[in-house]
Coordinates of C-alpha atoms and ligand atoms in Angstrom, one line a residue:
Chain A
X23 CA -7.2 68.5 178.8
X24 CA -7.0 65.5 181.2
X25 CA -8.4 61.9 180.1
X26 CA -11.5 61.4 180.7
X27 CA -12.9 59.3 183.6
X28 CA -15.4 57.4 182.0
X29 CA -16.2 57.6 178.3
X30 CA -18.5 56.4 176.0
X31 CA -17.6 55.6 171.8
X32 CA -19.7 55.9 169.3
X33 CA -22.1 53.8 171.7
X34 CA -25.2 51.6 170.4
X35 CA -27.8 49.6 172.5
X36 CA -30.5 47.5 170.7
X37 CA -32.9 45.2 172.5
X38 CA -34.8 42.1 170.9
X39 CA -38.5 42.7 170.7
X40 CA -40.3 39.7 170.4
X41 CA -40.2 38.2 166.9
X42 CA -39.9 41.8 165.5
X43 CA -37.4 44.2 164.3
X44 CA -35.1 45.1 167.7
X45 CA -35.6 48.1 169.0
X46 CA -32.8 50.6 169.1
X47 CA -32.3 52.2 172.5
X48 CA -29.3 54.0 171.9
X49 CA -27.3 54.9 168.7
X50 CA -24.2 56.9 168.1
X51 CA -23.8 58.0 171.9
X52 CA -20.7 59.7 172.7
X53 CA -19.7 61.5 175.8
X54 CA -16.4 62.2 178.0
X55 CA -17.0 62.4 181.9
X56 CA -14.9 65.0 183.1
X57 CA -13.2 64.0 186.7
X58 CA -14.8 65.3 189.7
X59 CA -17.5 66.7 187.6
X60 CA -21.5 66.3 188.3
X61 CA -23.1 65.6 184.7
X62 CA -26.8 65.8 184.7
X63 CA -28.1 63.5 181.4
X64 CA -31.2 64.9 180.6
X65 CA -33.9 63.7 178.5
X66 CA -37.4 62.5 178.1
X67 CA -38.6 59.6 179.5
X68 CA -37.9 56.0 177.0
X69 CA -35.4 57.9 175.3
X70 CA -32.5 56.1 176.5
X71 CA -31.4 57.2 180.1
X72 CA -31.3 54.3 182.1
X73 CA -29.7 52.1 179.1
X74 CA -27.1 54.5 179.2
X75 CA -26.3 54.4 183.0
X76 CA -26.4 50.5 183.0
X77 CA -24.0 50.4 180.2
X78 CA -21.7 52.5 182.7
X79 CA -22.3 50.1 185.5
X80 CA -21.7 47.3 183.7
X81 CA -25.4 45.4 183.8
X82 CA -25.7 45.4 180.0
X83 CA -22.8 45.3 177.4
X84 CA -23.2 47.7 174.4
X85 CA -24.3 46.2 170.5
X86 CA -22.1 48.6 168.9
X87 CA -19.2 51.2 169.8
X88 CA -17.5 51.4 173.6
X89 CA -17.9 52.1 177.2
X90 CA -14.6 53.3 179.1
X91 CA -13.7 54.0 182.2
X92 CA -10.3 55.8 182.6
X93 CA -9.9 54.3 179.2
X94 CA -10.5 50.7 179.8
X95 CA -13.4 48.8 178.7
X96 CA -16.1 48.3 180.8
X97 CA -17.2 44.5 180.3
X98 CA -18.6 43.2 183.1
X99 CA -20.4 44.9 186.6
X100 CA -18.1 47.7 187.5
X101 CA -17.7 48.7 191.3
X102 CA -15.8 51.7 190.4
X103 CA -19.3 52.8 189.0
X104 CA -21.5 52.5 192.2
X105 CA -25.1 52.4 190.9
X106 CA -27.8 54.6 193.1
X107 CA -31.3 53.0 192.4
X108 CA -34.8 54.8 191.7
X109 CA -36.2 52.2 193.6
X110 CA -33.4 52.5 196.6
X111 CA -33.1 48.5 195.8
X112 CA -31.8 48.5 199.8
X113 CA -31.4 45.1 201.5
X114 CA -34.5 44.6 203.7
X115 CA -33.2 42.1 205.7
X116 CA -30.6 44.4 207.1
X117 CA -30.4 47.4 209.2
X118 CA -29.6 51.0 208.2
X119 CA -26.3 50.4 209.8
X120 CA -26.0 46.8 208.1
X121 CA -26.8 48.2 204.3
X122 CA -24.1 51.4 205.0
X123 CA -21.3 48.8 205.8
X124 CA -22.2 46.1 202.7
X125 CA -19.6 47.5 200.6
X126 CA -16.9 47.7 203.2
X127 CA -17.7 44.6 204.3
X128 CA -16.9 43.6 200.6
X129 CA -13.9 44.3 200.5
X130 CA -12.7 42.6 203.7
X131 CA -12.5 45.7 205.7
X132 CA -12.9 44.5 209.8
X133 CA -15.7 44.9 211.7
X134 CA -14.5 48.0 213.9
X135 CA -13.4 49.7 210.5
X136 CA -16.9 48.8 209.2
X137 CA -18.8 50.7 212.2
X138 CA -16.1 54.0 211.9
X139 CA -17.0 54.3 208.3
X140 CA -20.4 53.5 208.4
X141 CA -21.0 56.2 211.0
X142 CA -19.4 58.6 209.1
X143 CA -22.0 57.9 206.6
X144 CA -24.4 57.8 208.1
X145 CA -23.8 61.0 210.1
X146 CA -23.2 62.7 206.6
X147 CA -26.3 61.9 205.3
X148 CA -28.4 62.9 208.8
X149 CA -29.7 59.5 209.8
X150 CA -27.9 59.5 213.2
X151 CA -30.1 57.8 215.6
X152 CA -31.7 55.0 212.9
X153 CA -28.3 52.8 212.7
X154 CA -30.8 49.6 214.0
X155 CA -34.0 50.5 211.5
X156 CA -34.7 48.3 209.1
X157 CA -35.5 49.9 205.9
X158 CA -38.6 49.0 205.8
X159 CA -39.3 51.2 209.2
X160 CA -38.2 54.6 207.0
X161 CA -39.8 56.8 205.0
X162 CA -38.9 57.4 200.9
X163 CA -36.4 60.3 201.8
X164 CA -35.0 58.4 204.4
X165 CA -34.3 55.4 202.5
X166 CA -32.5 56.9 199.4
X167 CA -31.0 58.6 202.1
X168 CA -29.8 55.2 203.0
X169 CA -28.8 54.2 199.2
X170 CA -26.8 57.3 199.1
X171 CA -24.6 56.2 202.6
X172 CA -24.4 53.1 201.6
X173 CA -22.9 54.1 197.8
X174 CA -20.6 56.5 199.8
X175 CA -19.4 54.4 202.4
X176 CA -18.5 51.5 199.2
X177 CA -16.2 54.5 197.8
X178 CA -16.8 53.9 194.2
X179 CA -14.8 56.5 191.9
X180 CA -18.1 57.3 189.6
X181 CA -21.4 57.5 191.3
X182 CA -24.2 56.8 189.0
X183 CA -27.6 58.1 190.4
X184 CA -31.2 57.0 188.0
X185 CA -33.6 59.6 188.6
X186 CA -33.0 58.9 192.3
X187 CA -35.3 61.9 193.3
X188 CA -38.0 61.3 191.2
X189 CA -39.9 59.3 193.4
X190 CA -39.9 61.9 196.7
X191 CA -41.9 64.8 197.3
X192 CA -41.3 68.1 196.0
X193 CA -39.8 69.3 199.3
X194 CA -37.9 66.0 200.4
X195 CA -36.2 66.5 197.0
X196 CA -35.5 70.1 197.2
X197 CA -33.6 68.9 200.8
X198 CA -32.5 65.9 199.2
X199 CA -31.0 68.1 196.2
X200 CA -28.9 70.8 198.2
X201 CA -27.6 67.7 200.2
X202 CA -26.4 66.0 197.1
X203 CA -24.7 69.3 196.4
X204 CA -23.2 69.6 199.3
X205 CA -21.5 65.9 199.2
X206 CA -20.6 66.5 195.8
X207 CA -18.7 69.5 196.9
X208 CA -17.2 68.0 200.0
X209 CA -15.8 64.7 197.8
X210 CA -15.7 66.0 194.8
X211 CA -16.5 62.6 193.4
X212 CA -17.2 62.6 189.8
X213 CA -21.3 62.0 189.4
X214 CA -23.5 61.2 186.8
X215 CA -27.1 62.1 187.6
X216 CA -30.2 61.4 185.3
X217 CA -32.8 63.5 185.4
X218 CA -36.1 64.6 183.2
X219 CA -36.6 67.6 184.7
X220 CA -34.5 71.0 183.7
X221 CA -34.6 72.9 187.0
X222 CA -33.4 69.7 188.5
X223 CA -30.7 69.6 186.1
X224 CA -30.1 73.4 186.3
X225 CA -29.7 73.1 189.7
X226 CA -27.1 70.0 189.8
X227 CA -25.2 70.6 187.1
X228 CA -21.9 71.2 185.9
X229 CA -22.5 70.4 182.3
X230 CA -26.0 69.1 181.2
X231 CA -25.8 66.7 178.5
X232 CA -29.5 67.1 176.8
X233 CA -30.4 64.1 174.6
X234 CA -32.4 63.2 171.8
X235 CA -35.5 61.4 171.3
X236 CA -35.5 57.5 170.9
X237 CA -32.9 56.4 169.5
X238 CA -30.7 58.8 172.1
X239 CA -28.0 60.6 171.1
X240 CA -26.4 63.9 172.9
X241 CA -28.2 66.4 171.1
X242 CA -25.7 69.5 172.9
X243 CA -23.8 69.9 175.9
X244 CA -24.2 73.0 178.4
X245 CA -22.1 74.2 180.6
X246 CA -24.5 75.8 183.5
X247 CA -22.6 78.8 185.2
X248 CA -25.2 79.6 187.6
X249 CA -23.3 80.5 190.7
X250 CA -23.0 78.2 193.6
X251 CA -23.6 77.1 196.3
X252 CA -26.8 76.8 194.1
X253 CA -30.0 77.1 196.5
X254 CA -33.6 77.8 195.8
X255 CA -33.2 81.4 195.2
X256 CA -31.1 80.4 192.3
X257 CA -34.3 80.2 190.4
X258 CA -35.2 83.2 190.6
X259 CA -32.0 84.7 188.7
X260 CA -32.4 85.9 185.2
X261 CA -29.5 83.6 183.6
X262 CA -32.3 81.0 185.5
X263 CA -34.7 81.7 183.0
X264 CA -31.8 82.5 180.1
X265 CA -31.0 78.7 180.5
X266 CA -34.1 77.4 181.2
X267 CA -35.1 78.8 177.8
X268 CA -32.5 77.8 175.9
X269 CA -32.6 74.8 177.4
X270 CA -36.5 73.5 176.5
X271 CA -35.8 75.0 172.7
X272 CA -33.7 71.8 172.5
X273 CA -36.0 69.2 174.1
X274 CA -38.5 71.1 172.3
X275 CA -37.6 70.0 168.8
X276 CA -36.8 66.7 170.1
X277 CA -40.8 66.5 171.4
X278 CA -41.8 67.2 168.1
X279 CA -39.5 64.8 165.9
X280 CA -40.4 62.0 168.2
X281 CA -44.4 63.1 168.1
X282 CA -43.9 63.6 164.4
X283 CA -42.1 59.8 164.3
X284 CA -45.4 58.2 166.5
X285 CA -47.5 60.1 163.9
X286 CA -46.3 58.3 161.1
X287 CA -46.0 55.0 162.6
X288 CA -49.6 55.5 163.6
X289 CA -48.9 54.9 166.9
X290 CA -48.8 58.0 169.1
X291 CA -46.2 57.8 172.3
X292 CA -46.5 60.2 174.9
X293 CA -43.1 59.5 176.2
X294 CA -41.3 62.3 174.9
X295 CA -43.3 65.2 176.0
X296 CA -42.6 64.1 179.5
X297 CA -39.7 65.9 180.0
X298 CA -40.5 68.7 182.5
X299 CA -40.7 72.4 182.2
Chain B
X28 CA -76.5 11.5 156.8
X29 CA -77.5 15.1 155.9
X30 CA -77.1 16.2 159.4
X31 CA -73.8 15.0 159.5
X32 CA -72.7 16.6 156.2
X33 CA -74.3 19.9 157.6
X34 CA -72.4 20.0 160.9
X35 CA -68.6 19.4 158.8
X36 CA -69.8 22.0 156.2
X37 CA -70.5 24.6 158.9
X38 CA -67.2 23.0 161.0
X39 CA -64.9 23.3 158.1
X40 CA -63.9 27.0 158.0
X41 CA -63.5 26.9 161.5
X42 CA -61.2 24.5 161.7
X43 CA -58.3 26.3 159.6
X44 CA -58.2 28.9 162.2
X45 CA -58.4 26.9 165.8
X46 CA -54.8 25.1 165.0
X47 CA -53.2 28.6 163.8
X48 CA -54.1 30.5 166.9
X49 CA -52.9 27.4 169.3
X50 CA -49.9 26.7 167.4
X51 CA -48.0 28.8 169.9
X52 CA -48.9 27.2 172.8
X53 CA -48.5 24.2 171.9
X54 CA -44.8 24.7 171.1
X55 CA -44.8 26.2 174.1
X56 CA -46.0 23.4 176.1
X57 CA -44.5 20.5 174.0
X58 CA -40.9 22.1 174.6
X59 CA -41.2 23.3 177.7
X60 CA -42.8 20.3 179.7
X61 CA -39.8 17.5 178.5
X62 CA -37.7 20.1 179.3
X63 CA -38.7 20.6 182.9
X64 CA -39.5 17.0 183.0
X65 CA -36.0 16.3 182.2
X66 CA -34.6 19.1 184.2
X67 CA -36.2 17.7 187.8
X68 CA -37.7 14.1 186.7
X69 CA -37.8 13.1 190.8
X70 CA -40.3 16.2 191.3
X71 CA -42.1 15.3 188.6
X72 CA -42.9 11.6 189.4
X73 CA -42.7 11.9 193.0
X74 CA -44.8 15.1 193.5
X75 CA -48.1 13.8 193.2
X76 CA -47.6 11.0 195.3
X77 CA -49.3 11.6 199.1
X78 CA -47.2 10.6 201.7
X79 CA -50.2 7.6 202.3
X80 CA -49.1 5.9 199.5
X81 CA -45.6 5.5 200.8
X82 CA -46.6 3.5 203.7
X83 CA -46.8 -0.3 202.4
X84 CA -43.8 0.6 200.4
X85 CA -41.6 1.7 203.6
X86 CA -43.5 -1.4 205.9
X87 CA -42.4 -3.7 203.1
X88 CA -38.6 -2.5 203.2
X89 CA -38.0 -1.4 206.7
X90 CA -40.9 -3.3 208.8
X91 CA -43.2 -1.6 211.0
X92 CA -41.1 0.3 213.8
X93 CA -39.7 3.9 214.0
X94 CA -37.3 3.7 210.9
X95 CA -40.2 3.1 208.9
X96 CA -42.0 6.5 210.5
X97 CA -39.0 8.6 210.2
X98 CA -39.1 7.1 206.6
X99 CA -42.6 8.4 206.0
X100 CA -42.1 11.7 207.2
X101 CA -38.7 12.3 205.1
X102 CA -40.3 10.5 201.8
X103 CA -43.6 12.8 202.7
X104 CA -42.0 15.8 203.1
X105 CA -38.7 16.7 201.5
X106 CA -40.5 17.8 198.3
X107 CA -42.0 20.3 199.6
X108 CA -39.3 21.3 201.0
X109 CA -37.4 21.3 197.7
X110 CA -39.6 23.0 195.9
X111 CA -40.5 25.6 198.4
X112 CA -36.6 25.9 198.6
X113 CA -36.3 26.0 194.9
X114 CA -39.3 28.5 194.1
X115 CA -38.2 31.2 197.0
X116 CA -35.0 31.5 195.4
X117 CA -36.1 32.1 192.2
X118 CA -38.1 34.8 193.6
X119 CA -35.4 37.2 195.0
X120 CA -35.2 40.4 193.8
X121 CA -32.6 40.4 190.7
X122 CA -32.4 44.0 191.1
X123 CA -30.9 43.1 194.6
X124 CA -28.6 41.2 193.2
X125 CA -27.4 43.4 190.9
X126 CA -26.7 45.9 193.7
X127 CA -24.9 43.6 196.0
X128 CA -22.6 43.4 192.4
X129 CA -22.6 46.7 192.3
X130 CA -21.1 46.9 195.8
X131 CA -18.3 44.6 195.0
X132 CA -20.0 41.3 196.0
X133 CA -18.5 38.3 194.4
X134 CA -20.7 34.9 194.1
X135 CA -20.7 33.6 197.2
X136 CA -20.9 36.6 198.9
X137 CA -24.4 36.7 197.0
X138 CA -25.2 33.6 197.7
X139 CA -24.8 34.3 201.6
X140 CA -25.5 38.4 201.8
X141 CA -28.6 38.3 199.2
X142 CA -30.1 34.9 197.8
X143 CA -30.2 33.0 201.5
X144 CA -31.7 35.9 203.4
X145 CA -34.1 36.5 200.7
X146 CA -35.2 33.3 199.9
X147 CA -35.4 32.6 203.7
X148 CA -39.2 33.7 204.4
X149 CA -40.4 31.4 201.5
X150 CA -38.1 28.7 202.8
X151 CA -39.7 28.7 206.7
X152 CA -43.5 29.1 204.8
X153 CA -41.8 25.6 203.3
X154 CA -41.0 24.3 206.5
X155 CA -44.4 25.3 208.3
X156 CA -46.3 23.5 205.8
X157 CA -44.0 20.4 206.2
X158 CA -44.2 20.4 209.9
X159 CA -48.1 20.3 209.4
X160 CA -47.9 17.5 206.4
X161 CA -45.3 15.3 208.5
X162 CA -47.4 15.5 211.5
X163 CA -50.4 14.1 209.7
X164 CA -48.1 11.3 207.7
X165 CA -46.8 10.3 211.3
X166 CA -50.1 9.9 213.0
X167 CA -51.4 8.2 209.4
X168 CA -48.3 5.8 209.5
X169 CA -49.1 5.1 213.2
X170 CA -52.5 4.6 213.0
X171 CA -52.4 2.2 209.9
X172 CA -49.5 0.4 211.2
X173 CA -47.6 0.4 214.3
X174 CA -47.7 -1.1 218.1
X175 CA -46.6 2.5 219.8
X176 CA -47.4 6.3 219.3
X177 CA -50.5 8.6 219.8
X178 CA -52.5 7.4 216.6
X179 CA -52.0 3.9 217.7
X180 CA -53.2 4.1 220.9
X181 CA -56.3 6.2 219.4
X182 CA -56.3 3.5 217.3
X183 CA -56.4 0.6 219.4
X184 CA -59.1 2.6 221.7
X185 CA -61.5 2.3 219.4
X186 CA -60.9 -1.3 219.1
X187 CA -61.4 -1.5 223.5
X188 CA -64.7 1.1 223.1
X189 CA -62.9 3.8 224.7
X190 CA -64.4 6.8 224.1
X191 CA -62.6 9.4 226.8
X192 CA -59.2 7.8 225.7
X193 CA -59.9 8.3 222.2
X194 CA -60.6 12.0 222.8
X195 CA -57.9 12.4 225.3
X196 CA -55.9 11.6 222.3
X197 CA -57.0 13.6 219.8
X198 CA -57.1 16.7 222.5
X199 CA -53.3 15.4 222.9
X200 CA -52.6 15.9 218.8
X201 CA -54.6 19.6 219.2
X202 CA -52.1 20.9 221.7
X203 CA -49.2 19.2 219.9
X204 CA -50.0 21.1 216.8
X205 CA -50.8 24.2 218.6
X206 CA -46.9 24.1 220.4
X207 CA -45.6 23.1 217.1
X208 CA -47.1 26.2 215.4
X209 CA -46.0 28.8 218.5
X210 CA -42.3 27.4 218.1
X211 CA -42.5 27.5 214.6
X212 CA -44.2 30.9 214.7
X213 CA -41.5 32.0 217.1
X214 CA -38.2 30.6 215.1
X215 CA -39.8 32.8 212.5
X216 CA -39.8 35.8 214.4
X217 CA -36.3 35.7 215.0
X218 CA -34.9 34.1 212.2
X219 CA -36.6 37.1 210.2
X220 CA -36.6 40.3 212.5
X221 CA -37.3 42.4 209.1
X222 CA -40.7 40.8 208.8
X223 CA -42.0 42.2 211.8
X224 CA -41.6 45.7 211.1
X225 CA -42.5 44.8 207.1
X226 CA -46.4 43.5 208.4
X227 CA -46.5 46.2 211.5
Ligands
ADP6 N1 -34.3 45.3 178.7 C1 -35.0 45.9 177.7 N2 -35.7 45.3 176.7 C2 -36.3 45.9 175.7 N3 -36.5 47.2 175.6 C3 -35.9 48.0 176.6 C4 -35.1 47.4 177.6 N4 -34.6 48.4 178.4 C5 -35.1 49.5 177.8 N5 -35.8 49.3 176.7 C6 -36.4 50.3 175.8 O1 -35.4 51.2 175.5 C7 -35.9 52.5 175.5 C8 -35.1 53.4 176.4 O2 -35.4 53.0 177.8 P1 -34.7 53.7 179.0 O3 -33.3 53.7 178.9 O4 -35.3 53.0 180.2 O5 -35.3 55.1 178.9 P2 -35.3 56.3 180.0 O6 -34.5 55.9 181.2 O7 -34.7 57.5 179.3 O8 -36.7 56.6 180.3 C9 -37.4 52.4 175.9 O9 -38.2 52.5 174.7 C10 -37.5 51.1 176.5 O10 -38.7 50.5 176.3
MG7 MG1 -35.1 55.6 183.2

């Protein structure tokens, strides 16, 4: 099997809480990213996902274990990993066309260079036409839209995406989701995609990683098989369902340990049953 | 003497309790203020000073003349400036910056590409608020002591019984102010095209 592109050992994240004991984000987390792959990590909400991600990107350094990528420690912000925001975190003081050719720009490509790629980009992701907007001038889809050229045209080798849907309607992201599949399948860049919702993650994936309730582990790893090019119809298939199923038996249990956990602390969360059905 | 010894009785078991629950603030504020105090000691001491009170101290080293107004409006105004400054670019979106890292950005680059741009709105909002405080320091140094300028002659009209030149004045220092504030307004507008479309 080839090395993995970006790994994670044994990994542990604990954050100070006031004068209290810390809180533990993240224990014993470890994963191999498969090149070229897209890796949905799903999971309830608080139970770790974003820590995870950030530890790939380099914002936060781990307590215990190690984060890799092609087998080198990641220890400080990592632009191989380009980060895509839930909150599209686009410069407002720049144009679409401006924000696509930031990470060009950063690495000293020249001007006419900067406009060919960004244009590529920006064609790619259907914004042709809104080169001089200012993101401030779009709507939700358009702007992660945006995010999404903008991580593109910086060529990272990993894209990291937060639950960059979560925040559109259900038919932007449906759009928004065959899209993503069909850059994924034209670059084949490797991806790693957090989601809380299955059929998102059924829809995505190549492998879903399904983790465990605060403090987050992988609790399995799927392979999905559903055939592609995945559209909406794929739903309606019964290995769909077959998945789905097997699927939510996992997150299941982990609802309950974590609901069973509140209990006895007395202090009941609701975090965990968030995870959609 | 009974009343006395009545109110400490019923004081007494209070007083155990106030210090405990302001303990934390006062830690607070007794490190935090030196701190600060020793971090900026100019803003500190020169911040609540209105730009009046640096008019006998700029007659007494420069004379009366225009040095001493340009000095008034500098020693009136550059704190706001500073701290206006200072405050917008705390204010910037980290998350911003972290993306601009994430993009391959490297200090300056942040400096120029995230923290100037975004700090820039606060900074003109400093500068508008200047212009208006410098304005009123000039026409205050001018009319307290000088031979020339629009508050002087205001001044002096007063003194001759004037009336219409003392108006004619003061309409003078309205339209000033209004130009001022339609230039300023106008930098603003194309300094920060974004800001348009952001309050459209
Ligand atoms: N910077 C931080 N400081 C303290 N606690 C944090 C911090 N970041 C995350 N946490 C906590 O860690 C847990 C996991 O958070 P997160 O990774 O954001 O979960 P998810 O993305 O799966 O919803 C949560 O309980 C959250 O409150
Ligand atoms: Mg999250």
């Amino acid at each position: 099997m080839p090395e993995p592109i970006l790994s994670a050992r044994a990994v542990a994240k604990r954050f100070p809480v006031g004068r209290g004991p810390e809180l533990t984000a993240i224990e014993g987390f470890s994963l191999d990213v498969r090149e070229g792959e897209l890796l949905c990590l799903l999971g309830a909400s608080g139970c770790g996902k974003s820590t995870m991600l950030n530890l790939f990107a380099g914002f936060t350094q781990p307590s215990a274990g190690a984060v890799m990528l092609r087998g080198q420690p990641i220890t400080r912000i990592e632009p191989r990993c380009g980060m895509v925001f839930q909150s599209y975190a686009l410069f407002p003081w720049k144009t679409v066309q401006a924000n696509v050719e930031f990470g060009p720009k950063m690495r000293g490509v020249g001007r006419a260079e900067r406009r060919q790629i960004a244009a590529r980009y920006i064609d790619l992701v259907k914004l042709i036409g809104f080169e001089d907007h200012y993101p401030a001038e779009l709507s939700g889809g358009m702007q992660q839209r945006v995010t999404l050229a903008r991580i593109l045209a910086a060529d990272p080798e990993v894209l990291l995406m937060d639950e960059p849907f979560a925040a559109l309607d259900a038919m932007t992201r449906q759009v928004m989701q065959e899209e993503l599949l069909r850059l994924h399948a034209e670059s084949r860049k490797t991806i790693v995609f957090i989601t809380h919702s299955i059929d998102e993650a059924l829809i995505l994936a190549d492998r879903i990683v399904v983790m465990s309730a605060r403090p987050g582990r992988v609790k399995t790893v799927l392979d999905n098989n559903l055939p592609t090019p995945r559209r909406v119809a794929v739903q309606l298939l019964p290995e769909f369902a077959r998945l789905k199923a097997e699927i939510w038996a996992h997150v299941e249990e982990e609802v309950r340990r974590h609901d069973e956990a509140s209990r006895r602390r007395g202090s009941p969360t609701r975090e965990a049953s968030d995870v959609q059905a | 003497m009974v009343t006395t010894g009545d109110t400490a009785s019923t004081t007494i078991p209070l007083a155990p309790d106030t210090p405990r629950r302001r303990r934390p603030l006062g830690i607070v504020m007794g490190v935090w203020w030196p701190a600060k105090a020793l971090v900026d000691p100019f803003v500190s001491l020169l911040r609540p000073l209105p730009s009046i009170t640096w008019i006998p101290l700029t007659i007494l080293w420069l004379g009366i003349g225009e040095p001493q107004k340009t000095a008034i409006v500098f020693l009136g105004s550059w704190i706001y400036i500073l701290i206006y400054t200072v405050e917008s670019t705390r204010r910037v979106d980290p998350l911003l910056i972290r993306a601009a890292r994430n993009l391959g950005a490297s200090d300056l680059a942040v400096m120029r590409e995230v923290i100037l741009p975004g700090a820039l709105p606060g900074i003109l909002t400093g500068l508008k608020v200047t212009l208006a405080i410098s304005w009123s320091c000039v026409l205050t140094a001018e009319m307290v002591a000088a031979q020339n300028g629009l508050g002087a002659l205001i001044w002096q009209a007063k003194d001759w019984g004037n009336l219409a030149l003392v108006l004619v004045g003061m309409v003078c220092i309205s339209i000033t102010v209004l130009i001022a504030d339609r230039l300023a307004n106008l930098a603003e507008r194309l300094l920060l095209p974004w800001e348009r479309h952001r309050r459209a």
